[in-house]
């Protein structure tokens, strides 16, 4: 079966999360999930996180627990400018 080309996140009351477009699960534990999607690597941080269902053929995952943050991380792109925010702010 083909994986979906679209990528969607549905978060309900910070406790239930469904994701489409999943390609690979890098790692998971009760506080952090790292998931590769067709739109980049997604980092999920929370408490008591549990994978309820996974359908890797269709690219879907359902996670339950207290979700604190969702962020896309891209460690493959080099930073253009390593100057900090405050360094740029106070630059003369």
Coordinates of N, CA and C in Angstrom, one line a residue:
X1 N 0.8 -1.2 0.0 CA 0.0 0.0 0.0 C 0.9 1.2 0.0
X2 N 0.4 2.3 -0.6 CA 1.1 3.5 -0.7 C 0.8 4.4 0.6
X3 N 1.8 5.1 1.0 CA 1.7 6.0 2.1 C 1.0 7.3 1.6
X4 N 0.3 7.9 2.5 CA -0.3 9.2 2.1 C 0.7 10.3 1.9
X5 N 0.4 11.2 0.9 CA 1.3 12.3 0.6 C 1.0 13.5 1.5
X6 N -0.2 13.5 2.1 CA -0.5 14.6 3.0 C 0.0 14.4 4.4
X7 N 0.0 15.4 5.2 CA 0.5 15.3 6.6 C -0.4 16.2 7.4
X8 N -1.0 15.6 8.4 CA -2.0 16.3 9.3 C -1.7 15.9 10.7
X9 N -2.0 16.9 11.6 CA -1.9 16.7 13.0 C -3.3 17.0 13.6
X10 N -3.8 16.2 14.4 CA -5.1 16.5 15.1 C -4.9 16.3 16.6
X11 N -5.0 17.4 17.3 CA -4.7 17.3 18.8 C -6.1 17.6 19.5
X12 N -6.5 16.8 20.4 CA -7.7 16.9 21.1 C -7.4 17.1 22.6
X13 N -7.7 18.2 23.1 CA -7.6 18.5 24.6 C -6.2 18.2 25.1
X14 N -5.2 18.3 24.3 CA -3.8 18.1 24.7 C -3.6 16.6 25.1
X15 N -4.5 15.7 24.9 CA -4.4 14.4 25.4 C -4.5 13.3 24.3
X16 N -5.0 13.6 23.1 CA -5.1 12.6 22.0 C -4.6 13.3 20.8
X17 N -3.6 12.6 20.1 CA -3.0 13.2 18.9 C -3.0 12.1 17.8
X18 N -3.5 12.5 16.7 CA -3.4 11.6 15.5 C -2.5 12.3 14.4
X19 N -1.7 11.5 13.8 CA -0.8 12.1 12.8 C -0.8 11.3 11.5
X20 N -0.9 11.9 10.4 CA -0.8 11.2 9.1 C 0.5 11.6 8.4
X21 N 0.9 10.9 7.5 CA 2.1 11.2 6.8 C 3.4 10.6 7.5
X22 N 3.2 9.7 8.4 CA 4.3 9.1 9.1 C 5.1 8.2 8.2
X23 N 6.4 8.3 8.2 CA 7.3 7.5 7.5 C 8.1 6.5 8.3
X24 N 8.5 7.0 9.5 CA 9.3 6.1 10.4 C 9.3 6.7 11.8
X25 N 9.3 5.8 12.8 CA 9.4 6.2 14.2 C 10.9 6.0 14.6
X26 N 11.5 7.1 14.9 CA 12.9 7.1 15.3 C 13.1 6.6 16.7
X27 N 12.3 7.1 17.6 CA 12.4 6.7 19.0 C 11.1 7.1 19.7
X28 N 10.9 6.4 20.8 CA 9.7 6.7 21.6 C 9.9 6.3 23.0
X29 N 9.4 7.0 24.0 CA 9.3 6.6 25.4 C 8.1 7.4 26.0
X30 N 7.9 7.3 27.3 CA 6.7 7.9 27.9 C 6.8 9.5 27.9
X31 N 8.0 10.1 27.6 CA 8.1 11.5 27.6 C 8.4 12.1 26.3
X32 N 8.8 11.3 25.3 CA 9.3 11.9 24.0 C 9.1 10.9 22.8
X33 N 8.5 11.4 21.7 CA 8.4 10.7 20.5 C 9.2 11.4 19.4
X34 N 10.0 10.8 18.6 CA 10.6 11.4 17.5 C 10.1 10.6 16.3
X35 N 9.4 11.3 15.4 CA 8.7 10.7 14.3 C 9.1 11.4 13.0
X36 N 9.6 10.6 12.0 CA 9.9 11.1 10.7 C 8.6 11.1 9.9
X37 N 8.2 12.3 9.3 CA 7.0 12.5 8.5 C 7.4 12.9 7.1
X38 N 6.5 13.0 6.2 CA 6.8 13.4 4.9 C 7.0 15.0 4.8
X39 N 6.8 15.6 6.0 CA 7.1 17.1 6.1 C 8.2 17.4 7.0
X40 N 9.0 16.4 7.5 CA 10.1 16.7 8.4 C 10.0 15.8 9.6
X41 N 11.0 16.0 10.5 CA 11.1 15.2 11.7 C 10.3 16.0 12.8
X42 N 9.3 15.2 13.4 CA 8.5 15.8 14.4 C 8.9 15.3 15.8
X43 N 9.1 16.3 16.7 CA 9.4 15.9 18.1 C 8.2 16.2 18.9
X44 N 7.7 15.2 19.7 CA 6.6 15.3 20.6 C 7.1 15.1 22.0
X45 N 6.8 16.1 22.8 CA 7.2 16.0 24.2 C 6.0 16.1 25.1
X46 N 5.9 15.2 26.2 CA 4.8 15.2 27.1 C 5.0 14.3 28.2
X47 N 4.0 13.9 28.8 CA 4.0 13.0 30.0 C 3.1 11.8 29.7
X48 N 3.5 10.6 30.1 CA 2.7 9.4 30.0 C 2.3 9.1 28.6
X49 N 3.2 9.4 27.6 CA 2.8 9.2 26.2 C 2.8 7.7 25.9
X50 N 1.7 7.3 25.2 CA 1.6 5.9 24.8 C 1.1 5.9 23.4
X51 N 1.7 5.0 22.6 CA 1.3 4.8 21.2 C 0.1 3.9 21.2
X52 N -1.1 4.4 20.9 CA -2.3 3.6 20.9 C -2.5 2.7 19.7
X53 N -2.1 3.3 18.5 CA -2.3 2.5 17.3 C -1.3 3.1 16.2
X54 N -0.8 2.1 15.4 CA 0.2 2.5 14.4 C -0.2 1.7 13.1
X55 N -0.3 2.4 12.0 CA -0.5 1.8 10.7 C 0.5 2.4 9.8
X56 N 1.7 1.8 9.8 CA 2.8 2.3 9.1 C 2.6 2.2 7.5
X57 N 1.8 1.2 7.1 CA 1.5 1.1 5.7 C 0.7 2.3 5.2
X58 N -0.2 2.9 6.0 CA -0.9 4.0 5.6 C -0.3 5.3 6.1
X59 N 0.7 5.2 7.0 CA 1.4 6.3 7.6 C 0.6 7.1 8.7
X60 N -0.1 6.3 9.5 CA -0.9 6.9 10.6 C -0.5 6.4 11.9
X61 N -0.5 7.3 12.9 CA -0.2 7.0 14.3 C -1.2 7.7 15.2
X62 N -1.6 7.1 16.3 CA -2.4 7.7 17.3 C -1.7 7.6 18.7
X63 N -1.5 8.7 19.3 CA -0.8 8.8 20.6 C -1.7 9.4 21.6
X64 N -1.6 8.9 22.9 CA -2.4 9.4 24.0 C -1.4 9.8 25.1
X65 N -1.8 10.7 25.9 CA -1.0 11.2 27.1 C -1.1 12.7 27.1
X66 N -0.4 13.3 28.1 CA -0.4 14.8 28.2 C 0.7 15.3 27.3
X67 N 0.2 16.0 26.2 CA 1.2 16.5 25.2 C 1.5 18.0 25.6
X68 N 2.8 18.2 25.7 CA 3.2 19.6 26.1 C 3.7 20.4 24.8
X69 N 4.4 19.7 23.9 CA 4.8 20.4 22.7 C 5.0 19.5 21.5
X70 N 4.8 20.2 20.4 CA 5.0 19.6 19.1 C 5.9 20.5 18.3
X71 N 7.0 20.0 17.8 CA 7.9 20.8 17.0 C 8.6 20.0 15.9
X72 N 8.9 20.7 14.9 CA 9.6 20.1 13.8 C 11.1 20.5 13.9
X73 N 11.9 19.5 13.9 CA 13.3 19.7 14.0 C 14.0 19.2 12.7
X74 N 15.0 20.0 12.3 CA 15.7 19.6 11.1 C 17.2 19.7 11.4
X75 N 17.8 18.6 11.8 CA 19.2 18.7 12.1 C 20.1 18.5 10.9
X76 N 19.6 18.5 9.7 CA 20.4 18.3 8.5 C 20.8 19.6 7.9
X77 N 20.1 20.6 8.2 CA 20.4 21.9 7.6 C 21.4 22.7 8.5
X78 N 22.5 23.2 7.9 CA 23.4 24.0 8.7 C 22.8 25.3 9.0
X79 N 23.1 25.8 10.2 CA 22.6 27.1 10.6 C 23.4 28.2 9.8
X80 N 22.7 29.1 9.2 CA 23.3 30.2 8.4 C 24.1 31.1 9.3
X81 N 23.5 31.5 10.5 CA 24.2 32.5 11.3 C 24.0 32.0 12.8
X82 N 25.1 31.7 13.4 CA 25.1 31.2 14.8 C 25.0 32.3 15.8
X83 N 24.8 33.5 15.5 CA 24.7 34.6 16.4 C 23.3 34.4 17.1
X84 N 23.4 34.6 18.5 CA 22.1 34.4 19.2 C 21.2 35.6 19.0
X85 N 20.0 35.4 19.4 CA 19.0 36.4 19.3 C 19.4 37.7 19.9
X86 N 19.9 37.6 21.2 CA 20.4 38.8 21.9 C 21.6 39.4 21.2
X87 N 22.5 38.6 20.6 CA 23.6 39.1 19.9 C 23.2 39.9 18.7
X88 N 22.2 39.5 18.0 CA 21.7 40.2 16.9 C 21.0 41.5 17.3
X89 N 20.3 41.4 18.5 CA 19.5 42.5 19.0 C 20.4 43.7 19.4
X90 N 21.6 43.4 20.0 CA 22.5 44.4 20.5 C 23.7 44.6 19.6
X91 N 23.6 44.2 18.3 CA 24.6 44.4 17.4 C 24.7 45.8 17.0
X92 N 25.9 46.4 16.9 CA 26.1 47.8 16.6 C 26.4 47.9 15.2

